CSV table of C-alpha atoms in Angstrom, one decimal:
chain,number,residue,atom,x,y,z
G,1,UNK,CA,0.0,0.0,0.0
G,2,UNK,CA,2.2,2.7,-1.3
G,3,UNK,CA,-0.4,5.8,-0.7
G,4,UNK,CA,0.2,8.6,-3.2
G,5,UNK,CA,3.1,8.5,-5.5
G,6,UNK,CA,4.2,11.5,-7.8
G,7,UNK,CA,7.1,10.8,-10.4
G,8,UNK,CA,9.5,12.4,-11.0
G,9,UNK,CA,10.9,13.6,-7.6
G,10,UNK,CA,13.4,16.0,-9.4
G,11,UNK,CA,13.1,17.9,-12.9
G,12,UNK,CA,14.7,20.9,-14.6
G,13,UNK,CA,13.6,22.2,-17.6
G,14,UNK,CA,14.2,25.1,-20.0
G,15,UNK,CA,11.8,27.7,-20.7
G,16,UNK,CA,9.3,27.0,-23.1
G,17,UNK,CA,9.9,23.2,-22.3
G,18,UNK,CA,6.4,20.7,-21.8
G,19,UNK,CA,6.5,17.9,-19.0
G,20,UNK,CA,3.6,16.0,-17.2
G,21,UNK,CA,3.7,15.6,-13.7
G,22,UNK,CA,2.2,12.0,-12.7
G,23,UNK,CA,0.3,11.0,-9.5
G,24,UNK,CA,-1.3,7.9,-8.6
G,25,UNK,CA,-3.5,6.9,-5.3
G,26,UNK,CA,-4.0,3.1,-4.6
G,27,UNK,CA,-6.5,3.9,-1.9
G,28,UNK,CA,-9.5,4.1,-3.9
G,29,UNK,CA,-10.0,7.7,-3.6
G,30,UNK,CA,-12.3,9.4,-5.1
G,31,UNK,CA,-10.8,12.8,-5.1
G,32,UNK,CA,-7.3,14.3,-6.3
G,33,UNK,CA,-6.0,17.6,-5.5
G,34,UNK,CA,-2.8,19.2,-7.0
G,35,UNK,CA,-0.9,22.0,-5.2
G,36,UNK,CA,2.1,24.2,-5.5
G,37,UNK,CA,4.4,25.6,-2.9
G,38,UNK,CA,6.5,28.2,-2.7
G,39,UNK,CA,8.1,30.4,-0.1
G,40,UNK,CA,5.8,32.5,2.0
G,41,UNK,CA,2.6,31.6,-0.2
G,42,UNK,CA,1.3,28.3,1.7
G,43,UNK,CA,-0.1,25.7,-0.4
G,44,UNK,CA,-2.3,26.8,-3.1
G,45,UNK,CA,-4.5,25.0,-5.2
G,46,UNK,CA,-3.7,24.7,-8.7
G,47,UNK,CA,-6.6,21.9,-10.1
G,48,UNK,CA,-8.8,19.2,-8.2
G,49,UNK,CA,-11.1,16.2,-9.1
G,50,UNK,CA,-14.0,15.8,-7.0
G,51,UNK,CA,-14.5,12.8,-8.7
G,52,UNK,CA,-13.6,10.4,-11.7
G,53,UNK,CA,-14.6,12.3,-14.8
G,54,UNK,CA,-14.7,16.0,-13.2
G,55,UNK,CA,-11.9,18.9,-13.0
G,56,UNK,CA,-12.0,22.1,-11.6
G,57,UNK,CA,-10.1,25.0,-11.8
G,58,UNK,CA,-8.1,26.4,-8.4
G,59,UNK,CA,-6.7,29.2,-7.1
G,60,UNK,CA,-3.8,29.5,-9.2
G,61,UNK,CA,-5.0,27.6,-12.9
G,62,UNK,CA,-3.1,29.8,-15.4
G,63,UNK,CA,-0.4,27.6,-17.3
G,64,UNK,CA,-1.6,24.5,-16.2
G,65,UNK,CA,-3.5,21.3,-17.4
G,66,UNK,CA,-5.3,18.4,-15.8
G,67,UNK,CA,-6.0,14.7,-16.7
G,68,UNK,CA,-7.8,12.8,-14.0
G,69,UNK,CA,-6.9,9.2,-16.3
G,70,UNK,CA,-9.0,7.4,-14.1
G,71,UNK,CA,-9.8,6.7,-10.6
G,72,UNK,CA,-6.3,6.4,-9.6
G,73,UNK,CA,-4.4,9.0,-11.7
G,74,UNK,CA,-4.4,12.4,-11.9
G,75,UNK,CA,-1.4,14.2,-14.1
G,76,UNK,CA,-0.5,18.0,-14.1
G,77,UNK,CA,1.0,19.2,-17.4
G,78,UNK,CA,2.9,22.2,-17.9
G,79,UNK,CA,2.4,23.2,-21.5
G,80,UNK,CA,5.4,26.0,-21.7
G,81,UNK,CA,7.1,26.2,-18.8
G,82,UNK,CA,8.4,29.3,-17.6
G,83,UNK,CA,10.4,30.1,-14.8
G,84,UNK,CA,7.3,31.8,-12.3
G,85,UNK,CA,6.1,27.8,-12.6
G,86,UNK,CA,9.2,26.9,-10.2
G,87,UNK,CA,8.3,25.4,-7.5
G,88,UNK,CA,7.4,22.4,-5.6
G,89,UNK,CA,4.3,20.5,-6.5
G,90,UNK,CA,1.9,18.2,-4.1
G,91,UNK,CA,-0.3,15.9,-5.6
G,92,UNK,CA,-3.4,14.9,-2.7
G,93,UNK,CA,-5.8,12.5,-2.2
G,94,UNK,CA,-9.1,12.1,-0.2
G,95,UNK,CA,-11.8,9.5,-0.4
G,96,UNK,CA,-14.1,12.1,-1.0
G,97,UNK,CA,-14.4,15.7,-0.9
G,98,UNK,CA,-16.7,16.6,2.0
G,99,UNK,CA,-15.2,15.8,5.2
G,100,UNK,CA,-12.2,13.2,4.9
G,101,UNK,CA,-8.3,13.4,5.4
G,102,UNK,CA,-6.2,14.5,2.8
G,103,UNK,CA,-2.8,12.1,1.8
G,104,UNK,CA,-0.2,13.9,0.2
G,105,UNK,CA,2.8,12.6,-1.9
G,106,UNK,CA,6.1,13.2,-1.7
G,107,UNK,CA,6.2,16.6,-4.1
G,108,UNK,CA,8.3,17.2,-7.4
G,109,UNK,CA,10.9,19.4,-7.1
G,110,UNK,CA,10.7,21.6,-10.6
G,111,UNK,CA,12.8,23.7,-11.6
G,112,UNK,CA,12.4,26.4,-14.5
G,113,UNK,CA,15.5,27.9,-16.3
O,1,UNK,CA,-13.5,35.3,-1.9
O,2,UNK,CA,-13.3,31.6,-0.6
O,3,UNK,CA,-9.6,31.9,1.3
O,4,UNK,CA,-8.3,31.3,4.6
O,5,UNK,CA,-6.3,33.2,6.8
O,6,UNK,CA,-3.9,32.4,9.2
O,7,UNK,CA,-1.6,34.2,11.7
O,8,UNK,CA,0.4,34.5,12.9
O,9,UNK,CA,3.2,33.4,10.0
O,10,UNK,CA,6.3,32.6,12.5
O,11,UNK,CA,5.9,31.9,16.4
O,12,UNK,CA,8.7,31.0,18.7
O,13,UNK,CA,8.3,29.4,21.9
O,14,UNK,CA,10.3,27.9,24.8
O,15,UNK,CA,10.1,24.2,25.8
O,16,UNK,CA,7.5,23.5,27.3
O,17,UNK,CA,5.4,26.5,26.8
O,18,UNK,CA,2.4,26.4,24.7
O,19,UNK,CA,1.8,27.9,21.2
O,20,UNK,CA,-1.6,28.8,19.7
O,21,UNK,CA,-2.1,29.0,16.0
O,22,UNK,CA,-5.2,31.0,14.7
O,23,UNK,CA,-7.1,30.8,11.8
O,24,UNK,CA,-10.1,32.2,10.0
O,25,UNK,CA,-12.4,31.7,6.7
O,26,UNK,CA,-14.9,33.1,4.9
O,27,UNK,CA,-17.5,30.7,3.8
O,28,UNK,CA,-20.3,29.7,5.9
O,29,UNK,CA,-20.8,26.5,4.2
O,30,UNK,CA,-17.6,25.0,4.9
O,31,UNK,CA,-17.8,22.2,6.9
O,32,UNK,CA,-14.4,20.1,7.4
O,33,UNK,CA,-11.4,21.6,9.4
O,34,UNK,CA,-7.8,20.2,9.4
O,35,UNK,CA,-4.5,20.9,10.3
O,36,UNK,CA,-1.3,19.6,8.9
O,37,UNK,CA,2.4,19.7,9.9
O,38,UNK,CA,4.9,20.1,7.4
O,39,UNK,CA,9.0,19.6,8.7
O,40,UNK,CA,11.7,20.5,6.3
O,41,UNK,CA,12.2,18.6,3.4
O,42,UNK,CA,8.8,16.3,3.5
O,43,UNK,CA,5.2,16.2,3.3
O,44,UNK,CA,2.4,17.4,5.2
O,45,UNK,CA,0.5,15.4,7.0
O,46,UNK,CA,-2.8,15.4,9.2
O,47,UNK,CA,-1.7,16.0,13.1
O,48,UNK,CA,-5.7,16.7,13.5
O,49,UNK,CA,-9.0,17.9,12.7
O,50,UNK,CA,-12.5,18.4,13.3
O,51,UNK,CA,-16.0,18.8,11.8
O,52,UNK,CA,-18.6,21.3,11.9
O,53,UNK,CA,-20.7,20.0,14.3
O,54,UNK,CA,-18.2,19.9,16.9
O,55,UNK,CA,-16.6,22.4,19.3
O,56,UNK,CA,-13.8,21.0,20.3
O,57,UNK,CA,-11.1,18.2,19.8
O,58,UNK,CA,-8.5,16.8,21.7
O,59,UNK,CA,-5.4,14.4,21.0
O,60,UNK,CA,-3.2,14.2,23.4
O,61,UNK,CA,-1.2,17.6,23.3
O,62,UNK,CA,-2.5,18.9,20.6
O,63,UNK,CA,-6.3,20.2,20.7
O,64,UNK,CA,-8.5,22.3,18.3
O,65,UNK,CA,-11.5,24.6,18.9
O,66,UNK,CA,-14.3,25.6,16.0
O,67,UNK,CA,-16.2,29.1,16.8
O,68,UNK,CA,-18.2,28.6,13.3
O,69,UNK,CA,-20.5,31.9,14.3
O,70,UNK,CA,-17.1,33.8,14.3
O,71,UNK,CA,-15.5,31.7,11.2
O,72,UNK,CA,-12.3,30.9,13.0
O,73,UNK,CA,-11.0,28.1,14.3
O,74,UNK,CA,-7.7,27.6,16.7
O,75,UNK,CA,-4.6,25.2,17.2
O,76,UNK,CA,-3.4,24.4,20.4
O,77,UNK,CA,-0.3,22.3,21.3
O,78,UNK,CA,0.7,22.5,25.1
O,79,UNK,CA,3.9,21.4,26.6
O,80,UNK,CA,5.8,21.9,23.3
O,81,UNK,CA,8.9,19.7,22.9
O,82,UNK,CA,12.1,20.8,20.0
O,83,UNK,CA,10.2,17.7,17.8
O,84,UNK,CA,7.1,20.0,17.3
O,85,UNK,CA,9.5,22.8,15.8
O,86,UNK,CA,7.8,22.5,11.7
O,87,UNK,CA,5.4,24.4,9.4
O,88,UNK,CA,1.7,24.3,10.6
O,89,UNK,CA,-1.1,24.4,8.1
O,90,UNK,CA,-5.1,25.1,8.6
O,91,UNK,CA,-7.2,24.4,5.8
O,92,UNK,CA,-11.1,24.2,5.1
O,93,UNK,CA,-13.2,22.2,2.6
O,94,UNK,CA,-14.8,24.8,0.8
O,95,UNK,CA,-17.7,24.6,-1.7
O,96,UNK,CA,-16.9,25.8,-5.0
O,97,UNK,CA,-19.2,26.0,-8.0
O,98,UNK,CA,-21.9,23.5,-7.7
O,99,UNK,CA,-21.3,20.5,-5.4
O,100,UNK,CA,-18.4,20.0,-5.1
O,101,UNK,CA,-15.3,21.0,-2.3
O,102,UNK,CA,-12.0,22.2,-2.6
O,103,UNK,CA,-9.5,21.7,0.4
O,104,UNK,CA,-8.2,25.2,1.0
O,105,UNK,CA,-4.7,26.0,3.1
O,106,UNK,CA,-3.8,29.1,4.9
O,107,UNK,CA,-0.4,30.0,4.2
O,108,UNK,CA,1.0,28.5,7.2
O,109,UNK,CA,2.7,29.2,10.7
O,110,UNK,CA,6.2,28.6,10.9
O,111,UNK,CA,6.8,27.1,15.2
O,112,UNK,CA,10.2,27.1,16.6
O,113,UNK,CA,10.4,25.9,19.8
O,114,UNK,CA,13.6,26.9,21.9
O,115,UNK,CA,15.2,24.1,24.0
């Protein structure tokens, strides 16, 4: 039961480069949440999945697509990266939306050049 | 807007005093209040949390109190040991849109506590 797992741990990419940040839950969750960090600014909400099938926009949206695959997978994709996107992203999961504890993997580390 | 605040942003302490963490939101419907810790390096996870319909929770050293007329909500940790030195975060399941809830972090409290 490995929880939530994000790949890659580490990335650097140039400006103007496109990656996909991956996450997968094995706790049957039914919700997926992606965040970014940065210094000062807490954890703010880029995308979530309330459910299989649905994405919504966050607080911070701009530069940013979702794929919720299926129940389990939910991948961020940065289109053109530039270097404001630098930062250290959290996927989450929780079994549902309402009232239930939020898992966090163990971020990505991406850095923008 | 749908955001929660929380203060203060650094708090330092001596062993074995106690440190209070305060936070406050802005939508009545939100219903789902937790708080996570956050050390250096790794990822946040739960310490506690507490639902709408209660007043107060307790675990140990750590407790948390809901004033939903007032839209805050508080962390408590007594007798604070070097090991509770981390980033706290509140947060709040909010609903957006429709039906559905986003889980929504303040910006979080950095604790030191002095041995």
């Amino acid at each position: 039961n490995a929880g939530v797992t994000q790949t890659p741990k580490f990335q650097v990419l140039k400006t103007g480069q496109s990656m996909t940040l991956q996450c997968a839950q094995d706790m049957n969750h039914n919700s997926m949440y992606w965040y970014r960090q940065d210094p000062g600014m807490g954890l703010r909400l880029i995308y979530y999945s309330a459910s299989e099938g649905t994405t919504d926009k966050g607080e911070v949206p701009n530069g940013y697509n979702v794929s919720r695959l299926n129940k389990r997978e939910f991948s961020l994709r940065l289109e053109s990266a530039a270097p404001s996107q630098t930062s250290v992203y959290f996927c989450a999961s929780r079994l549902d939306d309402r009232n239930t504890e939020a898992f966090f993997g163990q971020g990505t580390r991406l850095t923008v050049v | 807007g749908e955001n929660v605040e929380q203060h203060p942003s650094t708090l330092s302490v001596q062993e074995g005093d106690s440190a209070v963490i305060k936070c406050t939101y802005s939508d009545s419907a939100s219903n789902y209040f937790p708080w996570y810790k956050q050390e250096l390096g790794k990822r946040p996870q739960l310490i506690i949390d507490i639902r709408s319909n209660v007043g107060e929770k307790k675990d140990q050293r750590i407790a948390v109190t809901l004033n939903k007329t007032a839209k805050h909500f508080s962390l408590h940790i007594t007798e604070t040991q070097p090991e509770d030195s981390a980033v706290y975060f509140c947060a709040a399941s909010i609903l957006s849109g429709g039906s559905n809830y986003k889980l929504t972090f303040g910006k979080g409290t950095l604790l030191t506590v002095n041995p």
